[in-house]
Amino acid sequence: MVNKLKVACLQVSAREYEDRCENKENILRMIDKASDAHPQLMVLPECAYPAYYISPLIVKNSLEFQKSTLELITEVKQRAKLYKCYIALGMVETDLIENILYNSALLINPKGQEISRFRKSYLWHFDSHWFCAGEQYPVIETEFGKIGMWRRKTWKK
């Protein structure tokens, strides 16, 4: 097991849903820039994509949103593989079958594979108006040790 883990925390602005295309490009630019420091793990914040402020009806019913989310995930996977690092991506996830939203985090490994998905479980303030609560707390074994993810305020449940 490695004794040290170099982590890059990438802070994106809390944007509106209408700014999602710009936000997507900003996320990818930030990953590219952070790669200069050769981190083993890059972490993006809660709802980094499409935005922190969303309109649930637009997101749930938007095929364009579905397509752009899949494109972003694909590009982040490619970068994880290119830069040989783990990337944790905070995003709004849609369940097309149930037509519901989750405040989720994906963990992508250096091979470009999604190895974990966490859905925020403790919904506070306006979260519960938009999102459904997740029920699992996945922990993944890596060469650095165990990695778990949570979203802000999850621990208060």
PDB file of N, CA and C in Angstrom, residues 50-93:
ATOM      1  N   PRO A  50     -24.796  19.054 -13.796  1.00  0.00           N
ATOM      2  CA  PRO A  50     -24.692  20.162 -14.726  1.00  0.00           C
ATOM      3  C   PRO A  50     -24.542  21.498 -14.016  1.00  0.00           C
ATOM      4  N   ALA A  51     -25.054  21.555 -12.769  1.00  0.00           N
ATOM      5  CA  ALA A  51     -24.999  22.793 -12.000  1.00  0.00           C
ATOM      6  C   ALA A  51     -25.525  22.510 -10.605  1.00  0.00           C
ATOM      7  N   TYR A  52     -25.203  23.398  -9.694  1.00  0.00           N
ATOM      8  CA  TYR A  52     -25.727  23.233  -8.342  1.00  0.00           C
ATOM      9  C   TYR A  52     -27.197  23.643  -8.290  1.00  0.00           C
ATOM     10  N   TYR A  53     -27.543  24.662  -9.056  1.00  0.00           N
ATOM     11  CA  TYR A  53     -28.925  25.140  -9.092  1.00  0.00           C
ATOM     12  C   TYR A  53     -29.594  24.582 -10.344  1.00  0.00           C
ATOM     13  N   ILE A  54     -30.581  23.719 -10.140  1.00  0.00           N
ATOM     14  CA  ILE A  54     -31.224  23.068 -11.282  1.00  0.00           C
ATOM     15  C   ILE A  54     -32.733  23.250 -11.238  1.00  0.00           C
ATOM     16  N   SER A  55     -33.339  22.992 -12.369  1.00  0.00           N
ATOM     17  CA  SER A  55     -34.788  22.891 -12.453  1.00  0.00           C
ATOM     18  C   SER A  55     -35.095  21.415 -12.658  1.00  0.00           C
ATOM     19  N   PRO A  56     -35.601  20.727 -11.629  1.00  0.00           N
ATOM     20  CA  PRO A  56     -35.827  19.283 -11.736  1.00  0.00           C
ATOM     21  C   PRO A  56     -36.669  18.869 -12.932  1.00  0.00           C
ATOM     22  N   LEU A  57     -37.683  19.642 -13.269  1.00  0.00           N
ATOM     23  CA  LEU A  57     -38.533  19.260 -14.395  1.00  0.00           C
ATOM     24  C   LEU A  57     -37.772  19.299 -15.708  1.00  0.00           C
ATOM     25  N   ILE A  58     -36.912  20.289 -15.866  1.00  0.00           N
ATOM     26  CA  ILE A  58     -36.112  20.380 -17.089  1.00  0.00           C
ATOM     27  C   ILE A  58     -35.139  19.210 -17.166  1.00  0.00           C
ATOM     28  N   VAL A  59     -34.449  18.944 -16.066  1.00  0.00           N
ATOM     29  CA  VAL A  59     -33.434  17.892 -16.051  1.00  0.00           C
ATOM     30  C   VAL A  59     -34.058  16.521 -16.262  1.00  0.00           C
ATOM     31  N   LYS A  60     -35.142  16.228 -15.562  1.00  0.00           N
ATOM     32  CA  LYS A  60     -35.771  14.907 -15.660  1.00  0.00           C
ATOM     33  C   LYS A  60     -36.246  14.598 -17.073  1.00  0.00           C
ATOM     34  N   ASN A  61     -36.707  15.612 -17.768  1.00  0.00           N
ATOM     35  CA  ASN A  61     -37.350  15.389 -19.060  1.00  0.00           C
ATOM     36  C   ASN A  61     -36.487  15.787 -20.252  1.00  0.00           C
ATOM     37  N   SER A  62     -35.208  15.972 -20.037  1.00  0.00           N
ATOM     38  CA  SER A  62     -34.359  16.478 -21.102  1.00  0.00           C
ATOM     39  C   SER A  62     -33.456  15.395 -21.678  1.00  0.00           C
ATOM     40  N   LEU A  63     -33.707  15.017 -22.911  1.00  0.00           N
ATOM     41  CA  LEU A  63     -32.821  14.070 -23.587  1.00  0.00           C
ATOM     42  C   LEU A  63     -31.458  14.709 -23.828  1.00  0.00           C
ATOM     43  N   GLU A  64     -31.455  16.014 -24.042  1.00  0.00           N
ATOM     44  CA  GLU A  64     -30.187  16.729 -24.235  1.00  0.00           C
ATOM     45  C   GLU A  64     -29.339  16.617 -22.979  1.00  0.00           C
ATOM     46  N   PHE A  65     -29.970  16.741 -21.814  1.00  0.00           N
ATOM     47  CA  PHE A  65     -29.227  16.611 -20.558  1.00  0.00           C
ATOM     48  C   PHE A  65     -28.658  15.204 -20.424  1.00  0.00           C
ATOM     49  N   GLN A  66     -29.460  14.195 -20.745  1.00  0.00           N
ATOM     50  CA  GLN A  66     -28.990  12.806 -20.675  1.00  0.00           C
ATOM     51  C   GLN A  66     -27.760  12.607 -21.558  1.00  0.00           C
ATOM     52  N   LYS A  67     -27.858  13.108 -22.770  1.00  0.00           N
ATOM     53  CA  LYS A  67     -26.757  12.950 -23.725  1.00  0.00           C
ATOM     54  C   LYS A  67     -25.510  13.684 -23.242  1.00  0.00           C
ATOM     55  N   SER A  68     -25.662  14.920 -22.801  1.00  0.00           N
ATOM     56  CA  SER A  68     -24.493  15.697 -22.378  1.00  0.00           C
ATOM     57  C   SER A  68     -23.851  15.110 -21.119  1.00  0.00           C
ATOM     58  N   THR A  69     -24.654  14.523 -20.233  1.00  0.00           N
ATOM     59  CA  THR A  69     -24.107  13.884 -19.033  1.00  0.00           C
ATOM     60  C   THR A  69     -23.275  12.667 -19.415  1.00  0.00           C
ATOM     61  N   LEU A  70     -23.793  11.839 -20.303  1.00  0.00           N
ATOM     62  CA  LEU A  70     -23.040  10.664 -20.759  1.00  0.00           C
ATOM     63  C   LEU A  70     -21.753  11.069 -21.472  1.00  0.00           C
ATOM     64  N   GLU A  71     -21.819  12.146 -22.247  1.00  0.00           N
ATOM     65  CA  GLU A  71     -20.615  12.646 -22.925  1.00  0.00           C
ATOM     66  C   GLU A  71     -19.571  13.097 -21.906  1.00  0.00           C
ATOM     67  N   LEU A  72     -20.012  13.819 -20.878  1.00  0.00           N
ATOM     68  CA  LEU A  72     -19.074  14.280 -19.853  1.00  0.00           C
ATOM     69  C   LEU A  72     -18.442  13.091 -19.130  1.00  0.00           C
ATOM     70  N   ILE A  73     -19.253  12.129 -18.730  1.00  0.00           N
ATOM     71  CA  ILE A  73     -18.722  10.953 -18.032  1.00  0.00           C
ATOM     72  C   ILE A  73     -17.687  10.250 -18.911  1.00  0.00           C
ATOM     73  N   THR A  74     -17.974  10.113 -20.193  1.00  0.00           N
ATOM     74  CA  THR A  74     -17.026   9.485 -21.124  1.00  0.00           C
ATOM     75  C   THR A  74     -15.721  10.269 -21.180  1.00  0.00           C
ATOM     76  N   GLU A  75     -15.820  11.595 -21.253  1.00  0.00           N
ATOM     77  CA  GLU A  75     -14.612  12.423 -21.321  1.00  0.00           C
ATOM     78  C   GLU A  75     -13.821  12.380 -20.016  1.00  0.00           C
ATOM     79  N   VAL A  76     -14.502  12.330 -18.893  1.00  0.00           N
ATOM     80  CA  VAL A  76     -13.810  12.229 -17.603  1.00  0.00           C
ATOM     81  C   VAL A  76     -13.125  10.865 -17.496  1.00  0.00           C
ATOM     82  N   LYS A  77     -13.783   9.817 -17.951  1.00  0.00           N
ATOM     83  CA  LYS A  77     -13.164   8.480 -17.951  1.00  0.00           C
ATOM     84  C   LYS A  77     -11.899   8.470 -18.809  1.00  0.00           C
ATOM     85  N   GLN A  78     -11.962   9.115 -19.966  1.00  0.00           N
ATOM     86  CA  GLN A  78     -10.791   9.183 -20.846  1.00  0.00           C
ATOM     87  C   GLN A  78      -9.639   9.919 -20.164  1.00  0.00           C
ATOM     88  N   ARG A  79      -9.963  10.986 -19.447  1.00  0.00           N
ATOM     89  CA  ARG A  79      -8.919  11.741 -18.754  1.00  0.00           C
ATOM     90  C   ARG A  79      -8.340  10.959 -17.574  1.00  0.00           C
ATOM     91  N   ALA A  80      -9.176  10.230 -16.866  1.00  0.00           N
ATOM     92  CA  ALA A  80      -8.666   9.401 -15.760  1.00  0.00           C
ATOM     93  C   ALA A  80      -7.652   8.400 -16.300  1.00  0.00           C
ATOM     94  N   LYS A  81      -7.959   7.829 -17.442  1.00  0.00           N
ATOM     95  CA  LYS A  81      -7.051   6.862 -18.071  1.00  0.00           C
ATOM     96  C   LYS A  81      -5.787   7.561 -18.578  1.00  0.00           C
ATOM     97  N   LEU A  82      -5.954   8.688 -19.237  1.00  0.00           N
ATOM     98  CA  LEU A  82      -4.823   9.444 -19.780  1.00  0.00           C
ATOM     99  C   LEU A  82      -3.869   9.893 -18.675  1.00  0.00           C
ATOM    100  N   TYR A  83      -4.438  10.425 -17.588  1.00  0.00           N
ATOM    101  CA  TYR A  83      -3.614  10.972 -16.502  1.00  0.00           C
ATOM    102  C   TYR A  83      -3.300   9.935 -15.421  1.00  0.00           C
ATOM    103  N   LYS A  84      -3.795   8.718 -15.608  1.00  0.00           N
ATOM    104  CA  LYS A  84      -3.525   7.608 -14.680  1.00  0.00           C
ATOM    105  C   LYS A  84      -3.852   7.984 -13.233  1.00  0.00           C
ATOM    106  N   CYS A  85      -5.078   8.465 -13.042  1.00  0.00           N
ATOM    107  CA  CYS A  85      -5.506   8.863 -11.699  1.00  0.00           C
ATOM    108  C   CYS A  85      -6.978   8.523 -11.491  1.00  0.00           C
ATOM    109  N   TYR A  86      -7.372   8.526 -10.235  1.00  0.00           N
ATOM    110  CA  TYR A  86      -8.783   8.390  -9.876  1.00  0.00           C
ATOM    111  C   TYR A  86      -9.415   9.768  -9.994  1.00  0.00           C
ATOM    112  N   ILE A  87     -10.678   9.808 -10.408  1.00  0.00           N
ATOM    113  CA  ILE A  87     -11.424  11.067 -10.440  1.00  0.00           C
ATOM    114  C   ILE A  87     -12.784  10.824  -9.802  1.00  0.00           C
ATOM    115  N   ALA A  88     -13.112  11.661  -8.808  1.00  0.00           N
ATOM    116  CA  ALA A  88     -14.435  11.645  -8.178  1.00  0.00           C
ATOM    117  C   ALA A  88     -15.215  12.825  -8.751  1.00  0.00           C
ATOM    118  N   LEU A  89     -16.324  12.538  -9.387  1.00  0.00           N
ATOM    119  CA  LEU A  89     -17.129  13.552 -10.073  1.00  0.00           C
ATOM    120  C   LEU A  89     -18.488  13.680  -9.415  1.00  0.00           C
ATOM    121  N   GLY A  90     -18.797  14.858  -8.884  1.00  0.00           N
ATOM    122  CA  GLY A  90     -20.118  15.138  -8.336  1.00  0.00           C
ATOM    123  C   GLY A  90     -21.050  15.558  -9.457  1.00  0.00           C
ATOM    124  N   MET A  91     -22.235  14.951  -9.505  1.00  0.00           N
ATOM    125  CA  MET A  91     -23.143  15.239 -10.613  1.00  0.00           C
ATOM    126  C   MET A  91     -24.592  14.940 -10.248  1.00  0.00           C
ATOM    127  N   VAL A  92     -25.482  15.512 -11.019  1.00  0.00           N
ATOM    128  CA  VAL A  92     -26.897  15.172 -10.921  1.00  0.00           C
ATOM    129  C   VAL A  92     -27.103  13.932 -11.782  1.00  0.00           C
ATOM    130  N   GLU A  93     -27.689  12.911 -11.177  1.00  0.00           N
ATOM    131  CA  GLU A  93     -27.936  11.651 -11.880  1.00  0.00           C
ATOM    132  C   GLU A  93     -29.438  11.473 -12.055  1.00  0.00           C
TER     133      GLU A  93
END
